[in-house]
Tab-separated table of N, CA, C and O in Angstrom:
chain	number	residue	atom	x	y	z
A	238	UNK	N	-89.644	128.991	116.359
A	238	UNK	CA	-88.988	130.047	117.095
A	238	UNK	C	-87.503	130.026	116.753
A	238	UNK	O	-86.891	128.987	116.608
A	239	UNK	N	-86.924	131.192	116.676
A	239	UNK	CA	-85.501	131.308	116.353
A	239	UNK	C	-84.773	131.937	117.535
A	239	UNK	O	-85.211	132.949	118.082
A	240	UNK	N	-83.667	131.333	117.938
A	240	UNK	CA	-82.847	131.876	119.017
A	240	UNK	C	-81.626	132.541	118.419
A	240	UNK	O	-81.043	132.035	117.461
A	241	UNK	N	-81.198	133.681	118.980
A	241	UNK	CA	-79.990	134.310	118.459
A	241	UNK	C	-78.756	133.676	119.083
A	241	UNK	O	-78.846	132.856	119.978
A	242	UNK	N	-77.609	134.070	118.636
A	242	UNK	CA	-76.353	133.463	119.079
A	242	UNK	C	-75.694	134.230	120.217
A	242	UNK	O	-74.479	134.243	120.326
A	243	UNK	N	-76.471	134.883	121.075
A	243	UNK	CA	-75.912	135.660	122.180
A	243	UNK	C	-75.152	134.801	123.175
A	243	UNK	O	-75.212	133.581	123.158
A	244	UNK	N	-74.436	135.467	124.049
A	244	UNK	CA	-73.597	134.809	125.050
A	244	UNK	C	-74.428	134.176	126.157
A	244	UNK	O	-75.354	134.778	126.673
A	245	UNK	N	-74.073	132.953	126.527
A	245	UNK	CA	-74.707	132.272	127.663
A	245	UNK	C	-74.044	132.729	128.955
A	245	UNK	O	-72.878	133.124	128.968
A	246	UNK	N	-74.790	132.642	130.049
A	246	UNK	CA	-74.273	132.909	131.383
A	246	UNK	C	-74.326	131.632	132.197
A	246	UNK	O	-75.282	130.870	132.104
A	247	UNK	N	-73.308	131.409	133.001
A	247	UNK	CA	-73.292	130.301	133.943
A	247	UNK	C	-73.629	130.900	135.300
A	247	UNK	O	-72.905	131.777	135.785
A	248	UNK	N	-74.745	130.484	135.892
A	248	UNK	CA	-75.182	130.983	137.198
A	248	UNK	C	-74.755	129.944	138.227
A	248	UNK	O	-75.176	128.792	138.173
A	249	UNK	N	-73.894	130.386	139.166
A	249	UNK	CA	-73.319	129.444	140.134
A	249	UNK	C	-73.011	130.175	141.436
A	249	UNK	O	-72.287	131.173	141.424
A	250	UNK	N	-73.581	129.684	142.533
A	250	UNK	CA	-73.275	130.240	143.849
A	250	UNK	C	-73.623	131.711	144.006
A	250	UNK	O	-72.887	132.452	144.629
A	251	UNK	N	-74.697	132.164	143.406
A	251	UNK	CA	-75.103	133.557	143.530
A	251	UNK	C	-74.409	134.495	142.562
A	251	UNK	O	-74.729	135.669	142.503
A	252	UNK	N	-73.452	133.996	141.801
A	252	UNK	CA	-72.754	134.823	140.828
A	252	UNK	C	-73.018	134.358	139.412
A	252	UNK	O	-73.615	133.305	139.187
A	253	UNK	N	-72.577	135.162	138.456
A	253	UNK	CA	-72.736	134.822	137.052
A	253	UNK	C	-71.386	134.905	136.349
A	253	UNK	O	-70.590	135.794	136.627
A	254	UNK	N	-71.161	133.970	135.445
A	254	UNK	CA	-69.931	133.917	134.669
A	254	UNK	C	-70.307	133.882	133.197
A	254	UNK	O	-71.109	133.041	132.780
A	255	UNK	N	-69.756	134.787	132.404
A	255	UNK	CA	-70.033	134.797	130.973
A	255	UNK	C	-69.356	133.602	130.312
A	255	UNK	O	-68.196	133.296	130.592
A	256	UNK	N	-70.068	132.932	129.437
A	256	UNK	CA	-69.524	131.797	128.707
A	256	UNK	C	-69.186	132.200	127.269
A	256	UNK	O	-69.241	131.388	126.354
A	257	UNK	N	-68.810	133.457	127.086
A	257	UNK	CA	-68.561	134.013	125.759
A	257	UNK	C	-67.550	133.199	124.951
A	257	UNK	O	-67.758	132.942	123.780
A	258	UNK	N	-66.454	132.792	125.562
A	258	UNK	CA	-65.421	132.058	124.834
A	258	UNK	C	-65.407	130.561	125.138
A	258	UNK	O	-64.511	129.857	124.698
A	259	UNK	N	-66.384	130.072	125.905
A	259	UNK	CA	-66.433	128.658	126.266
A	259	UNK	C	-66.971	127.845	125.096
A	259	UNK	O	-68.018	128.148	124.542
A	260	UNK	N	-66.208	126.824	124.705
A	260	UNK	CA	-66.594	125.967	123.587
A	260	UNK	C	-67.269	124.687	124.066
A	260	UNK	O	-68.104	124.134	123.356
A	261	UNK	N	-66.903	124.205	125.271
A	261	UNK	CA	-67.447	122.941	125.785
A	261	UNK	C	-67.671	123.018	127.288
A	261	UNK	O	-66.893	123.632	128.008
A	262	UNK	N	-68.748	122.377	127.724
A	262	UNK	CA	-69.021	122.171	129.149
A	262	UNK	C	-69.102	120.660	129.321
A	262	UNK	O	-70.000	120.014	128.794
A	263	UNK	N	-68.130	120.097	130.033
A	263	UNK	CA	-68.007	118.650	130.160
A	263	UNK	C	-68.195	118.200	131.607
A	263	UNK	O	-67.712	118.871	132.524
A	264	UNK	N	-68.871	117.065	131.826
A	264	UNK	CA	-68.998	116.555	133.194
A	264	UNK	C	-67.690	115.911	133.652
A	264	UNK	O	-67.024	115.214	132.881
A	265	UNK	N	-67.297	116.196	134.878
A	265	UNK	CA	-66.152	115.551	135.525
A	265	UNK	C	-66.590	115.163	136.929
A	265	UNK	O	-67.644	115.590	137.393
A	266	UNK	N	-65.791	114.357	137.608
A	266	UNK	CA	-66.139	113.912	138.960
A	266	UNK	C	-66.368	115.116	139.871
A	266	UNK	O	-65.466	115.922	140.085
A	267	UNK	N	-67.590	115.268	140.354
A	267	UNK	CA	-67.915	116.329	141.294
A	267	UNK	C	-68.131	117.703	140.698
A	267	UNK	O	-68.276	118.669	141.426
A	268	UNK	N	-68.132	117.816	139.377
A	268	UNK	CA	-68.315	119.148	138.817
A	268	UNK	C	-68.365	119.194	137.307
A	268	UNK	O	-68.708	118.214	136.639
A	269	UNK	N	-67.979	120.340	136.783
A	269	UNK	CA	-67.995	120.585	135.348
A	269	UNK	C	-66.659	121.164	134.917
A	269	UNK	O	-66.030	121.925	135.650
A	270	UNK	N	-66.254	120.816	133.720
A	270	UNK	CA	-65.026	121.351	133.144
A	270	UNK	C	-65.419	122.252	131.985
A	270	UNK	O	-66.126	121.834	131.074
A	271	UNK	N	-64.975	123.513	132.048
A	271	UNK	CA	-65.248	124.476	130.998
A	271	UNK	C	-63.992	124.607	130.138
A	271	UNK	O	-62.918	124.893	130.658
A	272	UNK	N	-64.121	124.389	128.843
A	272	UNK	CA	-62.988	124.484	127.935
A	272	UNK	C	-63.276	125.611	126.950
A	272	UNK	O	-64.311	125.599	126.282
A	273	UNK	N	-62.361	126.583	126.869
A	273	UNK	CA	-62.600	127.704	125.973
A	273	UNK	C	-62.048	127.425	124.571
A	273	UNK	O	-61.441	126.387	124.327
A	274	UNK	N	-62.270	128.359	123.667
A	274	UNK	CA	-61.884	128.182	122.268
A	274	UNK	C	-60.372	128.136	122.080
A	274	UNK	O	-59.887	127.736	121.020
A	275	UNK	N	-59.615	128.536	123.099
A	275	UNK	CA	-58.156	128.511	123.036
A	275	UNK	C	-57.568	127.248	123.657
A	275	UNK	O	-56.361	127.090	123.719
A	276	UNK	N	-58.426	126.353	124.163
A	276	UNK	CA	-57.977	125.107	124.773
A	276	UNK	C	-57.721	125.207	126.265
A	276	UNK	O	-57.390	124.227	126.913
A	277	UNK	N	-57.882	126.392	126.845
A	277	UNK	CA	-57.689	126.580	128.276
A	277	UNK	C	-58.915	126.027	129.011
A	277	UNK	O	-60.045	126.219	128.582
A	278	UNK	N	-58.684	125.327	130.130
A	278	UNK	CA	-59.808	124.733	130.853
A	278	UNK	C	-59.857	125.214	132.297
A	278	UNK	O	-58.860	125.660	132.858
A	279	UNK	N	-61.051	125.096	132.853
A	279	UNK	CA	-61.314	125.486	134.240
A	279	UNK	C	-62.374	124.547	134.779
A	279	UNK	O	-63.311	124.193	134.065
A	280	UNK	N	-62.237	124.119	136.027
A	280	UNK	CA	-63.232	123.234	136.637
A	280	UNK	C	-63.982	123.975	137.730
A	280	UNK	O	-63.404	124.782	138.449
A	281	UNK	N	-65.287	123.684	137.813
A	281	UNK	CA	-66.112	124.234	138.881
A	281	UNK	C	-66.859	123.087	139.541
A	281	UNK	O	-67.171	122.089	138.895
A	282	UNK	N	-67.120	123.228	140.827
A	282	UNK	CA	-67.857	122.200	141.573
A	282	UNK	C	-69.345	122.384	141.350
A	282	UNK	O	-69.834	123.501	141.182
A	283	UNK	N	-70.085	121.283	141.330
A	283	UNK	CA	-71.536	121.339	141.203
A	283	UNK	C	-72.037	120.514	140.034
A	283	UNK	O	-71.266	119.870	139.325
A	284	UNK	N	-73.332	120.558	139.853
A	284	UNK	CA	-73.988	119.826	138.770
A	284	UNK	C	-74.996	120.744	138.091
A	284	UNK	O	-75.551	121.655	138.724
A	285	UNK	N	-75.241	120.521	136.819
A	285	UNK	CA	-76.204	121.329	136.088
A	285	UNK	C	-77.594	121.087	136.650
A	285	UNK	O	-78.048	119.955	136.736
A	286	UNK	N	-78.236	122.158	137.050
A	286	UNK	CA	-79.593	122.097	137.575
A	286	UNK	C	-80.603	122.464	136.484
A	286	UNK	O	-81.690	121.923	136.428
A	287	UNK	N	-80.208	123.391	135.612
A	287	UNK	CA	-81.117	123.851	134.567
A	287	UNK	C	-80.317	124.426	133.400
A	287	UNK	O	-79.300	125.085	133.608
A	288	UNK	N	-80.787	124.168	132.183
A	288	UNK	CA	-80.269	124.828	130.993
A	288	UNK	C	-81.448	125.563	130.376
A	288	UNK	O	-82.410	124.946	129.935
A	289	UNK	N	-81.373	126.879	130.389
A	289	UNK	CA	-82.456	127.727	129.897
A	289	UNK	C	-82.013	128.340	128.565
A	289	UNK	O	-81.286	129.331	128.544
A	290	UNK	N	-82.418	127.743	127.459
A	290	UNK	CA	-82.006	128.207	126.139
A	290	UNK	C	-82.619	129.555	125.789
A	290	UNK	O	-81.977	130.375	125.130
A	291	UNK	N	-83.829	129.795	126.230
A	291	UNK	CA	-84.513	131.047	125.907
A	291	UNK	C	-83.829	132.248	126.567
A	291	UNK	O	-83.641	133.285	125.943
A	292	UNK	N	-83.431	132.087	127.828
A	292	UNK	CA	-82.790	133.172	128.565
A	292	UNK	C	-81.263	133.082	128.570
A	292	UNK	O	-80.603	133.828	129.265
A	293	UNK	N	-80.729	132.127	127.825
A	293	UNK	CA	-79.280	131.960	127.637
A	293	UNK	C	-78.523	131.827	128.953
A	293	UNK	O	-77.593	132.564	129.225
A	294	UNK	N	-78.944	130.855	129.773
A	294	UNK	CA	-78.228	130.639	131.021
A	294	UNK	C	-78.196	129.166	131.387
A	294	UNK	O	-79.098	128.407	131.044
A	295	UNK	N	-77.132	128.802	132.088
A	295	UNK	CA	-76.962	127.461	132.629
A	295	UNK	C	-76.834	127.626	134.135
A	295	UNK	O	-75.961	128.363	134.605
A	296	UNK	N	-77.712	126.973	134.878
A	296	UNK	CA	-77.720	127.088	136.345
A	296	UNK	C	-77.040	125.853	136.923
A	296	UNK	O	-77.400	124.720	136.600
A	297	UNK	N	-76.044	126.097	137.781
A	297	UNK	CA	-75.301	125.016	138.434
A	297	UNK	C	-75.552	125.098	139.932
A	297	UNK	O	-75.470	126.177	140.530
A	298	UNK	N	-75.878	123.957	140.534
A	298	UNK	CA	-76.136	123.912	141.981
A	298	UNK	C	-75.024	123.139	142.667
A	298	UNK	O	-74.361	122.333	142.102
């Protein structure tokens, strides 16, 4: 099976965030750190519950 290179979505707290420019998702104390291709970072609370490669989404609880 071949997967295309479409944009992933981060599903968190009932909302969705496009990960179009996110280069890394890193674990940090109590959450995740998202680092984009420009080096800008953002932290969100929670832990990865599911990574769905087929539907291009990462679910955080």
